[in-house]
Tab-separated table of C-alpha atoms in Angstrom:
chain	number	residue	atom	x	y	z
N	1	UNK	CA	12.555	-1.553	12.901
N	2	UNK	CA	8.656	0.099	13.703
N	3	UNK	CA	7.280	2.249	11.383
N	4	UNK	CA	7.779	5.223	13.392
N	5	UNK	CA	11.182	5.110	12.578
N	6	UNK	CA	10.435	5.709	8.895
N	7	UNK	CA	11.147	8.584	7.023
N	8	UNK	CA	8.219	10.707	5.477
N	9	UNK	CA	8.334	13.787	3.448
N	10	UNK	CA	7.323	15.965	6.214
N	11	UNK	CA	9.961	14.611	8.426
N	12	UNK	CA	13.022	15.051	5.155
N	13	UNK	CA	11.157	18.508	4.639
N	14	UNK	CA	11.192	19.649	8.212
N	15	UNK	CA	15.062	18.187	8.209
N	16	UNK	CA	15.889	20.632	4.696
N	17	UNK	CA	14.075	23.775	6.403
N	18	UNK	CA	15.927	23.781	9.896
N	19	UNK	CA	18.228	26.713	10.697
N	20	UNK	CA	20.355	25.264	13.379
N	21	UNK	CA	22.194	23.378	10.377
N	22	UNK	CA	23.785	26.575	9.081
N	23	UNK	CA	24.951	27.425	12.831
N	24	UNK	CA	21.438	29.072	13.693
N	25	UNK	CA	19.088	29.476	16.568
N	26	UNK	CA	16.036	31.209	17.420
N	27	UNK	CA	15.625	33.568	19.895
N	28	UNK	CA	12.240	35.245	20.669
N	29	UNK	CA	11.756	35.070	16.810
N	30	UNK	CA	14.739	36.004	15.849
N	31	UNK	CA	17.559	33.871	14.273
N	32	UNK	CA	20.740	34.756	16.250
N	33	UNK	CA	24.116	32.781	15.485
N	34	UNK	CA	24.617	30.078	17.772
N	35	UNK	CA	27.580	28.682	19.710
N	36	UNK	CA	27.426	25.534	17.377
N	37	UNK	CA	29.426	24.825	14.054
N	38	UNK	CA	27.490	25.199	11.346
N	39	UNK	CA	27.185	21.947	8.929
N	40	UNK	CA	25.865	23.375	6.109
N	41	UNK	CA	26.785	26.692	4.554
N	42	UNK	CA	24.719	29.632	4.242
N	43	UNK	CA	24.798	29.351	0.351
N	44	UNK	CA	23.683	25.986	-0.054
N	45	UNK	CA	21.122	26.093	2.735
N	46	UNK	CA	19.280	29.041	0.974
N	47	UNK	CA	19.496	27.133	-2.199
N	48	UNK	CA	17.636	24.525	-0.763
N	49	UNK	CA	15.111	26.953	0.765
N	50	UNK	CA	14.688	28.241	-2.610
N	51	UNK	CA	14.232	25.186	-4.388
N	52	UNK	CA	11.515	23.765	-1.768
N	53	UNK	CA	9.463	27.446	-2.194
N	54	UNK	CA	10.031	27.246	-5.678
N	55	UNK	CA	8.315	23.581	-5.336
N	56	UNK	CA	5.770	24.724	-3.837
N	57	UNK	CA	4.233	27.826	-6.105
N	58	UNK	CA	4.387	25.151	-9.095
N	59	UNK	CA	1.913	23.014	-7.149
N	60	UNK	CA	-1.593	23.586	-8.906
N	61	UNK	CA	-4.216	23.303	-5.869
N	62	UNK	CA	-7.670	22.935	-6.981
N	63	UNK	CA	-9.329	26.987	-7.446
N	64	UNK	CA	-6.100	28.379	-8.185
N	65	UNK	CA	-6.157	30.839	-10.659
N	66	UNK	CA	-5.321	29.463	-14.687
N	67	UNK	CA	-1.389	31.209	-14.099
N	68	UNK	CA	-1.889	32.236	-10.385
N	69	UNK	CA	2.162	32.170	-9.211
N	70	UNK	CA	3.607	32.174	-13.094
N	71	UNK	CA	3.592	35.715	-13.904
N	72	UNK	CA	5.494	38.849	-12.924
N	73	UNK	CA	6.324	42.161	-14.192
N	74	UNK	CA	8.275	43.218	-16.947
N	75	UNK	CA	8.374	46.825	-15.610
N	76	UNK	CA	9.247	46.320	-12.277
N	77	UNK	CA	9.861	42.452	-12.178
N	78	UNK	CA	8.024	42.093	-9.074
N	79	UNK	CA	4.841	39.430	-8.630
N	80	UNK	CA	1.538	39.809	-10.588
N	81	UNK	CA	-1.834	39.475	-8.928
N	82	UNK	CA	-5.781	39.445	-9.580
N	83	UNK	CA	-8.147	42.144	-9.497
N	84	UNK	CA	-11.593	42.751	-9.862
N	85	UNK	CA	-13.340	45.971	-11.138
N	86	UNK	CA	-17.255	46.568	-11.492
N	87	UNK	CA	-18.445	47.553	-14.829
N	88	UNK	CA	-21.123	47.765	-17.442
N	89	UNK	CA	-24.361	50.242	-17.155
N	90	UNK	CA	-25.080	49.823	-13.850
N	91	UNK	CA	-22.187	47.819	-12.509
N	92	UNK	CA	-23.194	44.877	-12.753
N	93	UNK	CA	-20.457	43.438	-14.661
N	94	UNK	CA	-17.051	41.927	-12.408
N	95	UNK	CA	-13.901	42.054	-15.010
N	96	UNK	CA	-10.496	40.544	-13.542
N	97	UNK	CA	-7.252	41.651	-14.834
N	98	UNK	CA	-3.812	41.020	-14.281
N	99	UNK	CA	-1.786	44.110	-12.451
N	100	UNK	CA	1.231	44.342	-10.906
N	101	UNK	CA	1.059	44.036	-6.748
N	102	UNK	CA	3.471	47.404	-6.450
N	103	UNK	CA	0.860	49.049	-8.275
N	104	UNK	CA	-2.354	48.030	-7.102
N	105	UNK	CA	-1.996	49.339	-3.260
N	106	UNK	CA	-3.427	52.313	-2.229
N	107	UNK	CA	-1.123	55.767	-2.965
N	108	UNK	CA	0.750	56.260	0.587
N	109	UNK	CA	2.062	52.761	0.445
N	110	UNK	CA	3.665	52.292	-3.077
N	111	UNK	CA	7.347	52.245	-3.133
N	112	UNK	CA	7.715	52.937	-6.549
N	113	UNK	CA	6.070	54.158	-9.978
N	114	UNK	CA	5.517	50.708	-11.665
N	115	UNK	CA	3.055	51.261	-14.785
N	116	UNK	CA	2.167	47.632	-15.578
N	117	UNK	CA	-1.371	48.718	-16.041
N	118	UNK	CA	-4.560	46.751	-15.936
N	119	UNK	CA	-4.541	43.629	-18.244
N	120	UNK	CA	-7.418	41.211	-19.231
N	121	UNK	CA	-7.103	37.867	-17.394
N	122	UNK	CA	-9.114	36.379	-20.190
N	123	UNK	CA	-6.947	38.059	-22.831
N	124	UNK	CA	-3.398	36.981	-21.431
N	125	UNK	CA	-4.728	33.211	-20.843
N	126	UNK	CA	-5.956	33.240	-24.422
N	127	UNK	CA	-2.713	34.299	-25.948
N	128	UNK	CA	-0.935	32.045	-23.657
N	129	UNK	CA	-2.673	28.980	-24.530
N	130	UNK	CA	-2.376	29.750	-27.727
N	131	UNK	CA	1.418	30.602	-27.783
N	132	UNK	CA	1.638	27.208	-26.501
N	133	UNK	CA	0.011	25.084	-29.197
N	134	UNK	CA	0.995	27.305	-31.946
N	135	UNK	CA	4.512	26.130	-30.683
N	136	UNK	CA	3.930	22.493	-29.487
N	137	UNK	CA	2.642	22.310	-33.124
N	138	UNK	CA	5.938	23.893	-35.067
N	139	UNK	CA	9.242	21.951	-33.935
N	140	UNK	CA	11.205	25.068	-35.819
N	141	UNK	CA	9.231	27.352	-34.028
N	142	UNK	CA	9.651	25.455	-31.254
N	143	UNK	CA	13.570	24.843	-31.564
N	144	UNK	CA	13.724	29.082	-32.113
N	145	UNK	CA	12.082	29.637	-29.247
N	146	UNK	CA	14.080	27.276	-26.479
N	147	UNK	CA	17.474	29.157	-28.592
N	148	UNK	CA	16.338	32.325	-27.220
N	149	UNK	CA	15.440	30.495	-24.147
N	150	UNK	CA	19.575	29.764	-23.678
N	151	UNK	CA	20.217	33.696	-24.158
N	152	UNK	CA	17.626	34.716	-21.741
N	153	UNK	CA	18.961	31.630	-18.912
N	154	UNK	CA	22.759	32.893	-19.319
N	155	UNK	CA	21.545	36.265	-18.629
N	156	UNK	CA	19.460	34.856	-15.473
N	157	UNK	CA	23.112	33.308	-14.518
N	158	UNK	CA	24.629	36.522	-14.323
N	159	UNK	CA	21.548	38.533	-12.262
N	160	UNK	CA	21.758	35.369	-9.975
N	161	UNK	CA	25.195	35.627	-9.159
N	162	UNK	CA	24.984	39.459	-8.644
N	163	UNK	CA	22.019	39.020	-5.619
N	164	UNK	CA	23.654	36.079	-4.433
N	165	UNK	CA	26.833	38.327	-3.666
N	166	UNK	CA	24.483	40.711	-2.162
N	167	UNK	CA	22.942	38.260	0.035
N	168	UNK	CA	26.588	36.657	1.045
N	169	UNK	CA	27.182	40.577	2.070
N	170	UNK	CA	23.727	40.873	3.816
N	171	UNK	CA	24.892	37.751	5.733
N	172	UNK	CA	28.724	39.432	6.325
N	173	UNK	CA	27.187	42.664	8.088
N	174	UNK	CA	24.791	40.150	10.049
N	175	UNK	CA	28.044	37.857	11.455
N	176	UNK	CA	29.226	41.393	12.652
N	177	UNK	CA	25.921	42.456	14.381
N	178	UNK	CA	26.226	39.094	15.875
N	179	UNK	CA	30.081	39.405	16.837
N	180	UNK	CA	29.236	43.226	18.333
N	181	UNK	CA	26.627	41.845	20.328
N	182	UNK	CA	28.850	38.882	21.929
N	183	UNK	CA	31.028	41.618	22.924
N	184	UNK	CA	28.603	43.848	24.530
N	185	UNK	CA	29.197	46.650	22.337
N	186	UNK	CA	25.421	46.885	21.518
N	187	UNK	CA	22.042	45.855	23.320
N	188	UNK	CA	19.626	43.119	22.796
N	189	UNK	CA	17.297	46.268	21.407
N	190	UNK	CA	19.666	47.658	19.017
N	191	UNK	CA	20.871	43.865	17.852
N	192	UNK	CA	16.850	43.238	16.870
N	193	UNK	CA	16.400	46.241	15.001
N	194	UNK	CA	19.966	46.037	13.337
N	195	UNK	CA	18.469	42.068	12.329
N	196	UNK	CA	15.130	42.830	11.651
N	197	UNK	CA	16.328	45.727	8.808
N	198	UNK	CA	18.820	42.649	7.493
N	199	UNK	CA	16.846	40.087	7.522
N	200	UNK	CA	14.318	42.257	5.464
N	201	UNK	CA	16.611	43.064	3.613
N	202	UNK	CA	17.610	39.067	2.891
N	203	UNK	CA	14.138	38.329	2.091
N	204	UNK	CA	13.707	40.905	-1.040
N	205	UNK	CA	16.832	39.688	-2.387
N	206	UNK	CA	15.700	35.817	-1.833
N	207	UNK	CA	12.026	37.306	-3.502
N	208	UNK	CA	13.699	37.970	-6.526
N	209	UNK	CA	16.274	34.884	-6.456
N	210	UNK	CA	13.038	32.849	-6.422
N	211	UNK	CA	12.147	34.132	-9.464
N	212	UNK	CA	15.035	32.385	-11.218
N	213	UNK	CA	15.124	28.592	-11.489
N	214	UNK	CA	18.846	27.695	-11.265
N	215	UNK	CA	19.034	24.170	-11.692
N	216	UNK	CA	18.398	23.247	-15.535
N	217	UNK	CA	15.669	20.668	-17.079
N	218	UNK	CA	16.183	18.197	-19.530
N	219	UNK	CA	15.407	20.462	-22.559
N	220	UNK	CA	14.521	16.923	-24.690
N	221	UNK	CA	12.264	15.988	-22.296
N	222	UNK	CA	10.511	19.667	-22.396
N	223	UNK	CA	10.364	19.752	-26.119
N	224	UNK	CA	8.590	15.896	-26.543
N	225	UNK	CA	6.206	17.389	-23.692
N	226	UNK	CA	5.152	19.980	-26.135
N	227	UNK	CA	5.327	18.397	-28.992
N	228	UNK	CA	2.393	15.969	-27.577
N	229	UNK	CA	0.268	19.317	-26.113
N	230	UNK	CA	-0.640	20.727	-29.206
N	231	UNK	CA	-3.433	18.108	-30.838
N	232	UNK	CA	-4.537	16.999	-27.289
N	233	UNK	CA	-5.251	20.562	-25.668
N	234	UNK	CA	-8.608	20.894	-26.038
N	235	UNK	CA	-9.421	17.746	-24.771
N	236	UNK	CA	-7.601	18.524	-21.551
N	237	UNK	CA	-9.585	19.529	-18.519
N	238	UNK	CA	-8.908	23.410	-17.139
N	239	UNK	CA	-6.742	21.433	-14.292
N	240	UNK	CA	-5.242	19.340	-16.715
N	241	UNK	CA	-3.914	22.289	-18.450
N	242	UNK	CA	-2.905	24.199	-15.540
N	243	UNK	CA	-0.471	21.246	-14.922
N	244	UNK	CA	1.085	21.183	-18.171
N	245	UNK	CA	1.698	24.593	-17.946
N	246	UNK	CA	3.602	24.441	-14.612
N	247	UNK	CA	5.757	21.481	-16.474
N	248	UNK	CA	6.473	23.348	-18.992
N	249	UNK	CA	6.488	27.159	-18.224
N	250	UNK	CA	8.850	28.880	-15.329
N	251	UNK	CA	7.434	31.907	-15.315
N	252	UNK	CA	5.483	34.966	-17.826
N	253	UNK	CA	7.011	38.485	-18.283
N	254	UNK	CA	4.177	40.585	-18.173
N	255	UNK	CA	4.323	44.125	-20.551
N	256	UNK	CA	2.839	47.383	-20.686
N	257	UNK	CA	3.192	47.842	-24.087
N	258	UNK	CA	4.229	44.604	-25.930
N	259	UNK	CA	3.090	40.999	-26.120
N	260	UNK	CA	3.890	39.054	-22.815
N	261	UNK	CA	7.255	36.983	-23.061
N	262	UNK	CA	7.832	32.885	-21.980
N	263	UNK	CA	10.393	31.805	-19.532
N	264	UNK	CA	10.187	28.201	-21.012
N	265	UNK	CA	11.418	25.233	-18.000
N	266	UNK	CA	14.387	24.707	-19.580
């Protein structure tokens, strides 16, 4: 044995992320369905891709934002970003907010009407730190709020399984491209912009599957790591916290009109 037989993470990672497992290939940038068999199916190989994405927004690098990656929108459920706005007498004041990223493009490229608004970064970060010592400090509160959490997870179950038809159908009408193509029914043009429309289309639907953590957390575990975040928060550095958050949190619904809601890691 040498050690460049060894197995890294890169080198398992690399393995998880490789399309020619699910009978793949690219072509000029474009995954076409090879001649091969498949060994993994499409389902679980998306899963996977999901789950390694999914690891990766929870990682906390250092200058992240205090939520940067944790909250979306309750209007439109799509991703929440930073902005900045000049203010005071002569504008020489910077205020960052919170706004939805549908919104905050300029007029001939929004796709839809989302009215998130403009929220306070300082104001949500407050109430979110607070949220989570009021809690970590009251076990009934606490024990309320992971109830509610199973209500709001079986309804995640049932949103998941709806996209995840609609992705098994994206991937249906992409087999027949594929099969149409073989033929010679259609062109190598009209085969890439058939794909490139589908695969567009798979990558909204995956967008919004991210936003739903599938596999469940030892809700024990989550409730003793509260329990020991209340009387110790303030002594916790800004990264410190920022970690415990993304342990604890999956995600913030962000509101136009109401107080933001918790998606606890359960």
């Amino acid at each position: 044995r040498t050690n460049k037989r060894v197995f890294d993470h890169g080198i398992i990672r690399d393995l998880l992320q490789r399309p020619i497992y699910v009978g793949s290939m690219n072509n000029a940038g474009v995954l076409v369905k090879g001649k091969h068999e498949a060994i993994i199916d499409p389902e679980t190989f998306e899963r996977v891709q999901r789950e390694i994405r999914r690891r990766k927004e929870r990682q906390s690098p250092v200058g992240e934002y205090f939520l940067s990656g944790l909250i979306r929108c309750g209007v439109c459920g799509g991703p929440v970003i930073h902005v900045y706005a000049k203010g005071g007498k002569n504008k020489n004041y910077t205020y960052s907010y919170y706004a939805c990223k549908a919104q905050h493009v300029r007029r001939k490229e929004r796709n839809n009407s989302c009215s998130l608004g403009y929220h306070p970064e300082e104001k949500v970060n407050k109430w979110v730190s607070e949220k989570i010592k009021s809690i970590a400090l009251n076990t009934e509160e606490l024990e309320k709020e992971l109830e509610r959490q199973k209500k709001v997870t079986e309804n995640d179950t049932e949103i998941i399984e709806q996209l995840e038809k609609a992705y098994e159908e994206v991937n249906r009408k992409l087999n027949r491209w594929y099969a149409a193509f073989e033929e010679g029914i259609i062109d190598p043009g009209q085969l890439k912009d058939r794909i490139n429309l589908l695969e567009e289309e798979k990558k909204k639907i995956l967008a919004r599957l991210d936003d739903y953590d599938i596999e469940p957390n030892d809700q024990e575990e989550i409730m003793e790591s509260l329990k020991t975040i209340g009387e110790a928060w303030e002594l916790m550095t800004i990264e410190e916290q920022k970690s415990i958050i993304r342990a604890v949190v999956d995600r913030i619904i962000l509101y136009p009109d109401r107080d933001p809601e918790i998606i606890w890691n359960v």
